[in-house]
Every structure is written in C-alpha cells, then in structure tokens.
C-alpha cells in the first residue's frame, strides 16, 4: 500500500498536457522535439511544434494482417484475434508468446530512430484487458502481464522526449464487430451497454492512476477513451450521452483523488464528429482538456476519385477541422485494395507520387494539431503502411520541415 506522502511525491513527477502548448518536454539528454530549430519563414508552417507521430500498431492489440509471420510464430496462425489465439493455445503458452512479442516488436532503439526521423509522438493502442481484474475469467481470453511492458515502452519513449497518447483500442465487448483491432473477433459490437461502459470506465480510472503515479508514464499527456466506435449514431447507444461524460467525470475524479493540479490533467480524446458516431461534445458539460481524433484513410472514402492526381488534390484541400484540437491519429499511404498494385499505384515505381502525397497529408494535418501515422512498422513489405520502411525507401524525408519546400500543394 502506497502512503499518501509517496503518492504526493510521485505526482510531482507526473505530467499531462499538450506538448509545446501547455508545456515543453525534454529527453534525458535535454533535447526538445517540439521546438523548431530553424526559424519559421513560411506562412503555411505551423506556428508551434505540431504532433508528428507514429502508432505502435500490433504491439498490445495484435492485428494479424500487419505481422502474419510473427503471429504465426506465436502459435496464433489461423486465429482471427488475440482472444481466439489465447483461447486456442491456452493461458500459459499465450503468456510466454505475448511477452516475447512485447519484448521484441518495439525496442528502445525504435524510439531513438523515431527521434532521428523528426518524430515527437507515439500513440499506443491498448486493450481493456491490460487491467486484468475486470476481465471475465470464465468467458474472456486475453494475454496477461502486459502492463509492465507498457511501462517499459512508455519509459523509453519518455527518456527520448516523445509525447505519448494511450488509446483504448479494444473496448469491453468489442466496439465494432469482426475486427481484430478490438482484440476479439466479435459477431456483434457488444460495447454499447451500461455494464460494458462501466468496465471501460474502470479501465480508464486505473490507467489514469497508473499514469500519474508511475514515473515511466511521465510523458503520457493524452488518454483516448474509445477508438473507432461504430459509425452510426443510432447504433452506439448512450456513447455520447453517457459514456463520454462519465469518462470525463471518472478520469477527473481519479486525478482529484491524487491531487493532480488542473494544468497536469490528462487530455481526454474522443473520435471527432467527422468519424460518424455522433457529436462527441454534445453532452459534455466540461470539455477542459478535451481532444479529438480524426482518422483519415482516403482508400476507404468512396467519394474520392481513385487517381493519384485526385488523391493529391483531395489531401491538399482536405478540411479536417470541426473539433479543436484535432489530431489526425491514423492515416497511411495506402490506396484502395483493388488498385494498389496497378502501375499507377505500385509503390516500387511511384515513390515520387507517394512522397508528394505524404507531404500533402502532413501539411493538411498540421493545419490541425498534427498527425500520427499508421503504423511505425509492419511485416507487409509495403512502405505505405510502415513509416520506417517509407523512410528507408526515400519516400519520407528525415527532415519533415523540408516537405513544405516541395511545392506540392
Ligand atoms: C534503427 O535504425 C538503424 C539505422 O537505419 C537500423 O540499422 C536499425 O535496425 C533500426 N532499429 C530498429 C529497432 O529498427
Ligand atoms: C499468466 O501471466 C499472469 C501475469 O503475468 C499470471 O498471473 C498468470 O498466473 C499466468 N497464467 C498462467 C496459466 O501461466
Ligand atoms: C494539493 O496540491 C497543492 C499544490 O498543488 C498543495 O498546496 C496541497 O497541499 C495539496 N493537498 C494535499 C491534500 O496534498
Ligand atoms: C481539387 O479539390 C477541390 C476540393 O477538394 C475541388 O473543388 C477541385 O475541383 C479539385 N480540383 C481538381 C483539378 O480536381
């Protein structure tokens, strides 16, 4: 049992904010990734350091399509989701294979490489099952022991001065059907009932307390409360009228119990109105430190004509505003599946196009609060889903400010 005095001391170390806006953050070497070194000369450049980040996809919520080889080596081949794999291989074997995965998929050097690429943020998708006492042991099957690995990666990210967004990507009951990105391949979205909302709220309280009392989490400034709910306001129950306001109340109460000062409170992030699960602000009575997540995959927007020129034009003129502050928390360089290997889109012969499209998206998303690419790495051998592969292919420059000089938009 921690004494109050110890908690008070640890709170002095904790931090929660928007980087560069509410405060500056530094690596252990004193580097500040949010301060622009060169003077800002272009009208279009953002006036302060924007979020420039990558998602740690398939780390704590495994999406098999991103890393089929690793999935298979974990004994999960043919299994649709984490839940299915753990049920199939058993808890003991899953404990071992998932621990090995957490220990190897992302290592400290990844964060060093991110900083050399000019990135300043990581978004970390997690599942509610990280809090093991809310998992129904008789009917739910998930990996165990993930928290210490989350501490480890957040500690590394903090050491290297990166800002951290923790994202509740897998919600209790599954917030969408048949998608491994919830951690389970559910036949229907079971999240939108009170007892599942309640489990998510218990997760958020617990995560909030961990963030403020464990120094490894010192650079976590934002907690996203539900990734990608169903895109139909009529099918999400009381998501906006009950779950969102209750999440604010419960997170702030957990912070009040720790005597966290107002400026140190977490930003609480919801999908923006453009996502299509309702207006996230509609029932909020207090939107202090609220933030909004925009996911922008042109590949799934059937209103955009499928040509490289139209993609560039659309991205240059794409208004992602509406809620403020908005972070474009997921996007990629992938075009629609049915054209992605055609000569117009083949990544091995169209690097010049992909570089321009990357620049167009970055400049547009930096009109908002910034962006987080999906994802940092993959085993697809396709740089359109892997930031580090795109850097290696010369499609993404390591000097991100140079994108403003390409004359793309
Ligand atoms: C970091 O970048 C270096 C240089 O490109 C590369 O050799 C190394 O494999 C990268 N580390 C990781 C963990 O990807
Ligand atoms: C799995 O790991 C958890 C936490 O690390 C531990 O409490 C549990 O006993 C393990 N289960 C088995 C069956 O080994
Ligand atoms: C809460 O924090 C404030 C300063 O932030 C301090 O003055 C006050 O004594 C603290 N209260 C408790 C109960 O720790
Ligand atoms: C570019 O996009 C804008 C709006 O997104 C549209 O109004 C305009 O017609 C497009 N231009 C071309 C050349 O396609």
Tab-separated table of C-alpha atoms and ligand atoms in Angstrom:
chain	number	residue	atom	x	y	z
A	1	UNK	CA	0.000	0.000	0.000
A	2	UNK	CA	1.467	3.290	-1.061
A	3	UNK	CA	1.411	6.041	1.505
A	4	UNK	CA	-0.089	9.404	0.665
A	5	UNK	CA	3.285	11.052	1.052
A	6	UNK	CA	4.764	8.783	-1.601
A	7	UNK	CA	1.880	9.493	-3.943
A	8	UNK	CA	2.313	13.221	-3.441
A	9	UNK	CA	6.000	12.936	-4.296
A	10	UNK	CA	5.326	10.910	-7.414
A	11	UNK	CA	2.691	13.387	-8.506
A	12	UNK	CA	5.384	15.997	-8.651
A	13	UNK	CA	6.950	13.922	-11.415
A	14	UNK	CA	3.803	13.296	-13.361
A	15	UNK	CA	2.788	15.360	-16.306
A	16	UNK	CA	-0.206	15.602	-18.590
A	17	UNK	CA	-0.689	18.257	-21.217
A	18	UNK	CA	-0.291	19.091	-24.841
A	19	UNK	CA	3.364	19.317	-25.763
A	20	UNK	CA	4.605	22.739	-26.759
A	21	UNK	CA	1.210	24.246	-25.933
A	22	UNK	CA	0.824	23.549	-22.253
A	23	UNK	CA	4.460	22.800	-21.572
A	24	UNK	CA	7.725	21.681	-23.076
A	25	UNK	CA	9.162	18.213	-22.628
A	26	UNK	CA	12.720	17.072	-22.881
A	27	UNK	CA	14.619	13.848	-23.417
A	28	UNK	CA	17.060	12.694	-20.767
A	29	UNK	CA	19.755	14.383	-22.887
A	30	UNK	CA	17.807	17.644	-22.783
A	31	UNK	CA	16.519	17.593	-26.359
A	32	UNK	CA	13.118	19.148	-27.041
A	33	UNK	CA	11.401	17.532	-30.009
A	34	UNK	CA	8.642	20.111	-30.137
A	35	UNK	CA	10.769	23.181	-30.592
A	36	UNK	CA	11.547	24.054	-34.185
A	37	UNK	CA	15.213	24.715	-34.604
A	38	UNK	CA	15.022	26.621	-37.856
A	39	UNK	CA	13.174	29.937	-37.916
A	40	UNK	CA	9.654	29.717	-39.286
A	41	UNK	CA	9.616	31.574	-42.568
A	42	UNK	CA	6.713	30.120	-44.470
A	43	UNK	CA	3.194	31.337	-43.925
A	44	UNK	CA	1.914	27.781	-44.161
A	45	UNK	CA	4.163	26.444	-41.452
A	46	UNK	CA	2.534	25.779	-38.138
A	47	UNK	CA	3.363	28.373	-35.541
A	48	UNK	CA	4.452	25.893	-32.917
A	49	UNK	CA	5.652	22.346	-32.889
A	50	UNK	CA	2.891	20.057	-34.046
A	51	UNK	CA	2.347	16.463	-33.113
A	52	UNK	CA	4.290	14.306	-35.580
A	53	UNK	CA	3.909	10.728	-34.559
A	54	UNK	CA	3.546	7.074	-35.308
A	55	UNK	CA	1.247	4.403	-33.955
A	56	UNK	CA	2.678	1.364	-32.250
A	57	UNK	CA	0.288	-0.877	-34.176
A	58	UNK	CA	0.154	-4.587	-33.374
A	59	UNK	CA	2.090	-4.201	-30.136
A	60	UNK	CA	-0.568	-4.503	-27.403
A	61	UNK	CA	-3.514	-5.083	-29.726
A	62	UNK	CA	-2.309	-7.513	-32.343
A	63	UNK	CA	-3.749	-7.137	-35.826
A	64	UNK	CA	-2.626	-10.262	-37.665
A	65	UNK	CA	-2.611	-8.648	-41.149
A	66	UNK	CA	0.213	-6.347	-40.059
A	67	UNK	CA	2.555	-9.113	-38.963
A	68	UNK	CA	1.454	-12.533	-40.219
A	69	UNK	CA	4.868	-14.048	-39.701
A	70	UNK	CA	5.143	-13.045	-36.061
A	71	UNK	CA	1.530	-14.058	-35.480
A	72	UNK	CA	2.232	-17.484	-36.848
A	73	UNK	CA	5.433	-17.830	-34.818
A	74	UNK	CA	3.406	-17.022	-31.707
A	75	UNK	CA	1.309	-20.109	-32.391
A	76	UNK	CA	-1.624	-17.930	-33.478
A	77	UNK	CA	-1.635	-18.697	-37.222
A	78	UNK	CA	-5.233	-19.107	-38.497
A	79	UNK	CA	-6.602	-17.398	-35.400
A	80	UNK	CA	-8.575	-14.228	-36.100
A	81	UNK	CA	-7.698	-12.241	-32.977
A	82	UNK	CA	-5.845	-12.195	-29.662
A	83	UNK	CA	-8.912	-13.584	-27.906
A	84	UNK	CA	-9.089	-16.522	-30.329
A	85	UNK	CA	-5.385	-17.206	-30.065
A	86	UNK	CA	-5.282	-17.182	-26.274
A	87	UNK	CA	-8.333	-19.432	-26.110
A	88	UNK	CA	-6.707	-21.801	-28.569
A	89	UNK	CA	-3.158	-22.036	-27.210
A	90	UNK	CA	-4.074	-21.669	-23.529
A	91	UNK	CA	-3.115	-19.027	-20.996
A	92	UNK	CA	0.330	-20.360	-20.073
A	93	UNK	CA	1.568	-20.600	-23.666
A	94	UNK	CA	-0.029	-17.257	-24.501
A	95	UNK	CA	1.684	-15.630	-21.529
A	96	UNK	CA	5.028	-16.692	-22.943
A	97	UNK	CA	4.438	-15.879	-26.593
A	98	UNK	CA	2.846	-12.485	-25.972
A	99	UNK	CA	5.582	-11.493	-23.503
A	100	UNK	CA	8.169	-12.383	-26.118
A	101	UNK	CA	6.292	-10.309	-28.662
A	102	UNK	CA	6.030	-7.251	-26.380
A	103	UNK	CA	9.717	-7.536	-25.626
A	104	UNK	CA	10.811	-7.657	-29.256
A	105	UNK	CA	8.295	-5.881	-31.522
A	106	UNK	CA	9.304	-2.472	-30.171
A	107	UNK	CA	12.698	-1.943	-28.518
A	108	UNK	CA	14.438	1.127	-27.171
A	109	UNK	CA	16.252	1.705	-30.452
A	110	UNK	CA	12.898	2.219	-32.170
A	111	UNK	CA	12.364	5.384	-30.120
A	112	UNK	CA	15.869	6.597	-30.898
A	113	UNK	CA	15.163	6.061	-34.586
A	114	UNK	CA	11.861	7.923	-34.302
A	115	UNK	CA	13.626	10.951	-32.896
A	116	UNK	CA	16.251	10.889	-35.649
A	117	UNK	CA	13.349	10.910	-38.124
A	118	UNK	CA	11.976	14.083	-36.558
A	119	UNK	CA	9.044	12.368	-34.853
A	120	UNK	CA	7.918	13.579	-31.445
A	121	UNK	CA	4.905	11.440	-30.513
A	122	UNK	CA	3.759	7.843	-30.199
A	123	UNK	CA	0.171	6.652	-29.955
A	124	UNK	CA	-0.126	3.317	-28.205
A	125	UNK	CA	-3.249	1.212	-28.805
A	126	UNK	CA	-4.122	-0.941	-25.778
A	127	UNK	CA	-6.969	-3.216	-24.729
A	128	UNK	CA	-9.079	-3.070	-21.587
A	129	UNK	CA	-7.654	-6.492	-20.643
A	130	UNK	CA	-4.451	-4.793	-19.508
A	131	UNK	CA	-6.460	-4.271	-16.330
A	132	UNK	CA	-6.737	-7.958	-15.537
A	133	UNK	CA	-9.224	-7.774	-12.666
A	134	UNK	CA	-12.027	-6.587	-14.976
A	135	UNK	CA	-11.662	-9.483	-17.411
A	136	UNK	CA	-14.310	-12.206	-17.020
A	137	UNK	CA	-12.037	-15.156	-16.396
A	138	UNK	CA	-14.718	-17.721	-17.242
A	139	UNK	CA	-15.545	-16.341	-20.686
A	140	UNK	CA	-12.850	-13.940	-21.876
A	141	UNK	CA	-9.409	-14.953	-23.052
A	142	UNK	CA	-6.637	-12.405	-23.236
A	143	UNK	CA	-2.918	-12.132	-22.772
A	144	UNK	CA	-1.774	-11.294	-19.245
A	145	UNK	CA	1.159	-9.336	-17.866
A	146	UNK	CA	1.044	-6.551	-20.456
A	147	UNK	CA	1.205	-3.641	-18.026
A	148	UNK	CA	4.898	-3.998	-17.224
A	149	UNK	CA	5.692	-3.959	-20.953
A	150	UNK	CA	3.571	-0.848	-21.420
A	151	UNK	CA	5.573	0.720	-18.578
A	152	UNK	CA	8.760	-0.287	-20.353
A	153	UNK	CA	7.874	1.262	-23.717
A	154	UNK	CA	6.475	4.414	-22.104
A	155	UNK	CA	9.674	4.718	-20.067
A	156	UNK	CA	11.770	4.520	-23.227
A	157	UNK	CA	9.532	6.938	-25.100
A	158	UNK	CA	9.761	9.360	-22.164
A	159	UNK	CA	13.542	9.015	-21.937
A	160	UNK	CA	13.770	10.058	-25.574
A	161	UNK	CA	11.444	13.006	-25.158
A	162	UNK	CA	8.454	11.636	-27.064
A	163	UNK	CA	4.903	12.637	-26.199
A	164	UNK	CA	2.607	9.665	-25.564
A	165	UNK	CA	-1.069	9.076	-26.340
A	166	UNK	CA	-2.543	5.942	-24.766
A	167	UNK	CA	-5.548	4.773	-26.747
A	168	UNK	CA	-8.265	2.378	-25.543
A	169	UNK	CA	-8.343	0.469	-28.815
A	170	UNK	CA	-10.001	-2.694	-27.562
A	171	UNK	CA	-13.122	-1.880	-25.524
A	172	UNK	CA	-15.076	-4.375	-23.382
A	173	UNK	CA	-17.497	-6.360	-25.503
A	174	UNK	CA	-15.841	-5.011	-28.692
A	175	UNK	CA	-16.807	-1.601	-30.080
A	176	UNK	CA	-17.094	-2.973	-33.634
A	177	UNK	CA	-17.907	-6.412	-34.985
A	178	UNK	CA	-15.478	-8.737	-36.715
A	179	UNK	CA	-12.350	-6.681	-36.379
A	180	UNK	CA	-9.200	-7.956	-34.674
A	181	UNK	CA	-8.349	-4.361	-33.796
A	182	UNK	CA	-10.694	-4.718	-30.818
A	183	UNK	CA	-8.703	-7.740	-29.619
A	184	UNK	CA	-11.544	-10.083	-30.427
A	185	UNK	CA	-13.486	-11.110	-33.490
A	186	UNK	CA	-16.945	-10.378	-32.146
A	187	UNK	CA	-20.078	-11.298	-34.075
A	188	UNK	CA	-21.691	-8.039	-32.977
A	189	UNK	CA	-20.475	-4.888	-31.221
A	190	UNK	CA	-21.238	-5.600	-27.564
A	191	UNK	CA	-19.724	-2.471	-26.040
A	192	UNK	CA	-22.797	-0.229	-26.068
A	193	UNK	CA	-24.489	-1.343	-22.857
A	194	UNK	CA	-24.085	0.045	-19.364
A	195	UNK	CA	-22.135	-2.811	-17.798
A	196	UNK	CA	-19.560	-2.729	-20.614
A	197	UNK	CA	-19.296	1.073	-20.391
A	198	UNK	CA	-18.739	0.583	-16.667
A	199	UNK	CA	-15.840	-1.801	-17.265
A	200	UNK	CA	-14.281	0.690	-19.679
A	201	UNK	CA	-14.649	3.442	-17.070
A	202	UNK	CA	-12.920	1.213	-14.524
A	203	UNK	CA	-10.127	0.708	-17.020
A	204	UNK	CA	-9.808	4.471	-17.553
A	205	UNK	CA	-9.674	5.220	-13.815
A	206	UNK	CA	-6.997	2.578	-13.329
A	207	UNK	CA	-4.973	3.772	-16.341
A	208	UNK	CA	-5.235	7.382	-15.159
A	209	UNK	CA	-3.968	6.431	-11.711
A	210	UNK	CA	-1.100	4.450	-13.211
A	211	UNK	CA	-0.168	7.337	-15.496
A	212	UNK	CA	0.003	9.838	-12.655
A	213	UNK	CA	1.771	7.631	-10.126
A	214	UNK	CA	4.366	5.777	-12.192
A	215	UNK	CA	7.303	7.764	-13.485
A	216	UNK	CA	7.553	5.619	-16.639
A	217	UNK	CA	4.311	7.266	-17.759
A	218	UNK	CA	5.548	10.819	-17.229
A	219	UNK	CA	5.213	11.773	-20.908
A	220	UNK	CA	1.701	10.404	-21.294
A	221	UNK	CA	-0.408	13.502	-21.833
A	222	UNK	CA	-3.451	12.057	-23.541
A	223	UNK	CA	-5.832	9.196	-22.925
A	224	UNK	CA	-8.173	8.234	-25.747
A	225	UNK	CA	-11.350	6.712	-24.375
A	226	UNK	CA	-12.681	4.696	-27.343
A	227	UNK	CA	-11.054	4.069	-30.693
A	228	UNK	CA	-13.295	3.928	-33.758
A	229	UNK	CA	-16.775	3.184	-32.423
A	230	UNK	CA	-19.488	2.087	-34.843
A	231	UNK	CA	-20.011	4.807	-37.474
A	232	UNK	CA	-23.722	5.193	-36.916
A	233	UNK	CA	-25.042	7.427	-34.127
A	234	UNK	CA	-28.175	5.268	-33.938
A	235	UNK	CA	-26.185	2.127	-33.159
A	236	UNK	CA	-23.911	3.339	-30.404
A	237	UNK	CA	-26.432	3.574	-27.603
A	238	UNK	CA	-25.523	6.129	-24.987
A	239	UNK	CA	-21.928	6.511	-26.121
A	240	UNK	CA	-22.018	10.301	-26.327
A	241	UNK	CA	-24.697	10.947	-23.706
A	242	UNK	CA	-23.413	8.593	-21.033
A	243	UNK	CA	-20.016	7.034	-21.690
A	244	UNK	CA	-18.199	10.184	-22.796
A	245	UNK	CA	-19.381	12.487	-19.970
A	246	UNK	CA	-18.917	9.690	-17.431
A	247	UNK	CA	-15.385	9.124	-18.678
A	248	UNK	CA	-14.617	12.793	-18.034
A	249	UNK	CA	-16.125	12.601	-14.558
A	250	UNK	CA	-14.340	9.402	-13.607
A	251	UNK	CA	-10.932	10.389	-15.010
A	252	UNK	CA	-11.091	13.788	-13.308
A	253	UNK	CA	-12.188	12.151	-10.062
A	254	UNK	CA	-9.233	9.761	-10.211
A	255	UNK	CA	-6.992	12.787	-10.741
A	256	UNK	CA	-8.634	14.722	-7.919
A	257	UNK	CA	-8.004	11.766	-5.613
A	258	UNK	CA	-4.313	12.171	-6.423
A	259	UNK	CA	-4.453	15.959	-6.044
A	260	UNK	CA	-3.375	16.473	-9.650
A	261	UNK	CA	-3.362	20.168	-10.463
A	262	UNK	CA	-5.513	21.366	-13.351
A	263	UNK	CA	-2.587	22.009	-15.671
A	264	UNK	CA	-1.342	18.480	-15.133
A	265	UNK	CA	-4.589	16.763	-16.028
A	266	UNK	CA	-4.725	14.408	-18.973
A	267	UNK	CA	-6.179	15.401	-22.278
A	268	UNK	CA	-9.171	13.156	-22.872
A	269	UNK	CA	-9.521	12.196	-26.513
A	270	UNK	CA	-12.612	11.062	-28.413
A	271	UNK	CA	-13.180	10.357	-32.108
A	272	UNK	CA	-14.172	13.613	-33.783
A	273	UNK	CA	-17.575	14.341	-35.246
A	274	UNK	CA	-16.324	13.510	-38.761
A	275	UNK	CA	-15.864	9.913	-37.667
A	276	UNK	CA	-19.628	9.433	-37.665
A	277	UNK	CA	-20.553	8.113	-34.248
A	278	UNK	CA	-22.154	11.341	-33.108
A	279	UNK	CA	-21.018	14.757	-31.900
A	280	UNK	CA	-18.567	13.970	-29.100
A	281	UNK	CA	-19.156	17.365	-27.476
A	282	UNK	CA	-22.944	17.204	-27.417
A	283	UNK	CA	-23.352	16.082	-23.832
A	284	UNK	CA	-20.104	17.285	-22.320
A	285	UNK	CA	-20.664	19.810	-19.591
A	286	UNK	CA	-16.949	20.371	-19.163
A	287	UNK	CA	-14.603	19.974	-22.103
A	288	UNK	CA	-11.470	21.098	-20.292
A	289	UNK	CA	-8.528	19.344	-21.936
A	290	UNK	CA	-10.715	17.500	-24.412
A	291	UNK	CA	-9.078	16.445	-27.669
A	292	UNK	CA	-10.390	14.887	-30.851
A	293	UNK	CA	-9.130	12.089	-33.059
A	294	UNK	CA	-9.599	12.155	-36.818
A	295	UNK	CA	-8.817	9.026	-38.832
A	296	UNK	CA	-8.301	9.768	-42.483
A	297	UNK	CA	-7.873	6.882	-44.888
A	298	UNK	CA	-8.682	8.077	-48.400
A	299	UNK	CA	-8.624	4.433	-49.516
A	300	UNK	CA	-11.973	3.905	-47.805
A	301	UNK	CA	-13.575	7.194	-48.861
A	302	UNK	CA	-15.591	6.243	-51.928
A	303	UNK	CA	-16.309	9.899	-52.745
A	304	UNK	CA	-12.679	10.473	-53.767
A	305	UNK	CA	-11.897	9.571	-57.413
A	306	UNK	CA	-9.185	6.917	-57.450
A	307	UNK	CA	-6.353	8.595	-59.332
A	308	UNK	CA	-3.044	9.851	-57.943
A	309	UNK	CA	-3.887	13.425	-59.019
A	310	UNK	CA	-7.233	13.341	-57.248
A	311	UNK	CA	-5.609	11.929	-54.136
A	312	UNK	CA	-3.077	14.761	-54.096
A	313	UNK	CA	-5.687	17.402	-54.724
A	314	UNK	CA	-8.006	15.964	-52.110
A	315	UNK	CA	-5.304	15.804	-49.474
A	316	UNK	CA	-4.093	19.324	-50.227
A	317	UNK	CA	-7.628	20.692	-49.797
A	318	UNK	CA	-8.873	18.345	-47.100
A	319	UNK	CA	-10.577	20.231	-44.274
A	320	UNK	CA	-10.127	18.095	-41.166
A	321	UNK	CA	-11.415	20.806	-38.845
A	322	UNK	CA	-14.603	20.909	-36.849
A	323	UNK	CA	-13.478	19.972	-33.394
A	324	UNK	CA	-10.431	21.608	-31.808
A	325	UNK	CA	-7.857	20.407	-31.018
A	326	UNK	CA	-7.916	17.627	-33.601
A	327	UNK	CA	-5.072	15.220	-34.167
A	328	UNK	CA	-5.205	13.039	-37.273
A	329	UNK	CA	-4.389	9.958	-35.244
A	330	UNK	CA	-4.453	7.396	-38.056
A	331	UNK	CA	-3.667	7.623	-41.751
A	332	UNK	CA	-1.432	5.853	-44.208
A	333	UNK	CA	-0.207	5.923	-47.787
A	334	UNK	CA	-2.364	3.019	-48.890
A	335	UNK	CA	-4.779	3.370	-51.840
A	336	UNK	CA	-7.831	1.107	-52.355
A	337	UNK	CA	-7.013	-2.601	-52.281
A	338	UNK	CA	-8.243	-3.244	-55.817
A	339	UNK	CA	-5.783	-0.785	-57.388
A	340	UNK	CA	-2.864	-0.886	-55.015
A	341	UNK	CA	-0.579	-2.954	-57.270
A	342	UNK	CA	-1.618	-1.312	-60.553
A	343	UNK	CA	1.056	0.567	-62.463
A	344	UNK	CA	-0.306	3.951	-61.296
A	345	UNK	CA	-0.014	2.956	-57.660
A	346	UNK	CA	2.755	0.367	-57.426
A	347	UNK	CA	4.978	1.513	-54.561
A	348	UNK	CA	8.146	0.230	-56.227
A	349	UNK	CA	7.759	2.574	-59.219
A	350	UNK	CA	5.772	5.514	-57.810
A	351	UNK	CA	7.956	6.786	-54.984
A	352	UNK	CA	7.707	10.344	-56.326
A	353	UNK	CA	3.929	10.270	-56.044
A	354	UNK	CA	3.942	8.764	-52.558
A	355	UNK	CA	6.414	11.390	-51.382
A	356	UNK	CA	4.090	14.128	-52.616
A	357	UNK	CA	1.020	12.505	-51.134
A	358	UNK	CA	2.811	12.155	-47.817
A	359	UNK	CA	3.741	15.856	-47.947
A	360	UNK	CA	0.193	16.891	-48.864
A	361	UNK	CA	-1.265	14.948	-45.959
A	362	UNK	CA	1.303	16.232	-43.479
A	363	UNK	CA	0.768	19.873	-44.440
A	364	UNK	CA	-3.010	19.489	-44.229
A	365	UNK	CA	-2.983	17.631	-40.922
A	366	UNK	CA	-0.598	20.207	-39.470
A	367	UNK	CA	-3.325	22.794	-40.011
A	368	UNK	CA	-4.870	20.875	-37.130
A	369	UNK	CA	-2.819	19.857	-34.087
A	370	UNK	CA	-0.751	17.320	-36.026
A	371	UNK	CA	-0.742	13.671	-37.012
A	372	UNK	CA	0.102	10.109	-36.102
A	373	UNK	CA	0.865	7.733	-38.987
A	374	UNK	CA	-0.406	4.155	-39.058
A	375	UNK	CA	1.938	2.451	-38.380
A	376	UNK	CA	5.581	2.550	-37.244
A	377	UNK	CA	6.386	-0.903	-38.597
A	378	UNK	CA	4.817	-3.865	-40.341
A	379	UNK	CA	5.819	-7.133	-41.942
A	380	UNK	CA	3.909	-6.393	-45.146
A	381	UNK	CA	6.980	-5.339	-47.088
A	382	UNK	CA	4.877	-2.341	-48.127
A	383	UNK	CA	6.078	1.091	-47.032
A	384	UNK	CA	2.583	2.502	-47.415
A	385	UNK	CA	1.751	1.022	-44.009
A	386	UNK	CA	5.188	1.321	-42.399
A	387	UNK	CA	6.783	4.642	-41.520
A	388	UNK	CA	10.253	3.209	-41.093
A	389	UNK	CA	10.043	1.354	-44.412
A	390	UNK	CA	8.924	4.572	-46.122
A	391	UNK	CA	11.935	6.391	-44.695
A	392	UNK	CA	14.182	3.585	-45.927
A	393	UNK	CA	12.551	3.836	-49.392
A	394	UNK	CA	13.263	7.573	-49.537
A	395	UNK	CA	9.554	8.393	-49.596
A	396	UNK	CA	9.536	10.088	-46.178
A	397	UNK	CA	12.382	12.527	-45.508
A	398	UNK	CA	14.034	12.679	-42.103
A	399	UNK	CA	13.720	16.480	-42.233
A	400	UNK	CA	9.952	16.812	-42.074
A	401	UNK	CA	10.048	20.592	-42.388
A	402	UNK	CA	11.527	20.087	-45.877
A	403	UNK	CA	8.114	18.802	-47.018
A	404	UNK	CA	6.954	22.409	-47.042
A	405	UNK	CA	9.503	23.172	-49.769
A	406	UNK	CA	8.342	20.565	-52.292
A	407	UNK	CA	5.676	22.811	-53.775
A	408	UNK	CA	3.124	20.019	-53.577
A	409	UNK	CA	0.004	21.960	-52.607
B	1	LIG	C1	17.302	1.930	-36.308
B	1	LIG	O1	17.894	2.483	-37.460
B	1	LIG	C2	19.118	1.870	-37.823
B	1	LIG	C3	19.707	2.677	-38.965
B	1	LIG	O2	18.812	2.753	-40.020
B	1	LIG	C4	18.863	0.433	-38.208
B	1	LIG	O3	20.047	-0.218	-38.544
B	1	LIG	C5	18.223	-0.281	-37.024
B	1	LIG	O4	17.855	-1.605	-37.381
B	1	LIG	C6	16.972	0.468	-36.561
B	1	LIG	N1	16.472	-0.132	-35.344
B	1	LIG	C7	15.305	-0.725	-35.272
B	1	LIG	C8	14.938	-1.299	-33.956
B	1	LIG	O5	14.529	-0.811	-36.209
B	2	LIG	C1	-0.119	-15.646	-16.934
B	2	LIG	O1	0.540	-14.459	-16.529
B	2	LIG	C2	-0.092	-13.810	-15.442
B	2	LIG	C3	0.555	-12.447	-15.223
B	2	LIG	O2	1.815	-12.307	-15.747
B	2	LIG	C4	-0.030	-14.687	-14.226
B	2	LIG	O3	-0.653	-14.043	-13.141
B	2	LIG	C5	-0.763	-15.967	-14.550
B	2	LIG	O4	-0.658	-16.868	-13.465
B	2	LIG	C6	-0.182	-16.625	-15.796
B	2	LIG	N1	-1.027	-17.751	-16.128
B	2	LIG	C7	-0.516	-18.964	-16.435
B	2	LIG	C8	-1.519	-20.026	-16.707
B	2	LIG	O5	0.668	-19.191	-16.501
B	3	LIG	C1	-2.565	19.527	-3.219
B	3	LIG	O1	-1.607	20.226	-4.031
B	3	LIG	C2	-1.411	21.586	-3.670
B	3	LIG	C3	-0.423	22.200	-4.648
B	3	LIG	O2	-0.606	21.727	-5.935
B	3	LIG	C4	-0.908	21.682	-2.262
B	3	LIG	O3	-0.807	23.040	-1.899
B	3	LIG	C5	-1.862	20.966	-1.329
B	3	LIG	O4	-1.325	20.955	-0.034
B	3	LIG	C6	-2.105	19.536	-1.779
B	3	LIG	N1	-3.092	18.921	-0.956
B	3	LIG	C7	-2.945	17.707	-0.474
B	3	LIG	C8	-4.078	17.193	0.354
B	3	LIG	O5	-1.966	17.020	-0.711
B	4	LIG	C1	-9.497	19.788	-56.117
B	4	LIG	O1	-10.308	19.539	-54.992
B	4	LIG	C2	-11.252	20.546	-54.739
B	4	LIG	C3	-11.980	20.262	-53.437
B	4	LIG	O2	-11.408	19.244	-52.720
B	4	LIG	C4	-12.213	20.646	-55.899
B	4	LIG	O3	-13.136	21.675	-55.673
B	4	LIG	C5	-11.454	20.895	-57.164
B	4	LIG	O4	-12.335	20.832	-58.276
B	4	LIG	C6	-10.353	19.872	-57.376
B	4	LIG	N1	-9.509	20.241	-58.496
B	4	LIG	C7	-9.191	19.390	-59.442
B	4	LIG	C8	-8.277	19.921	-60.519
B	4	LIG	O5	-9.569	18.239	-59.466
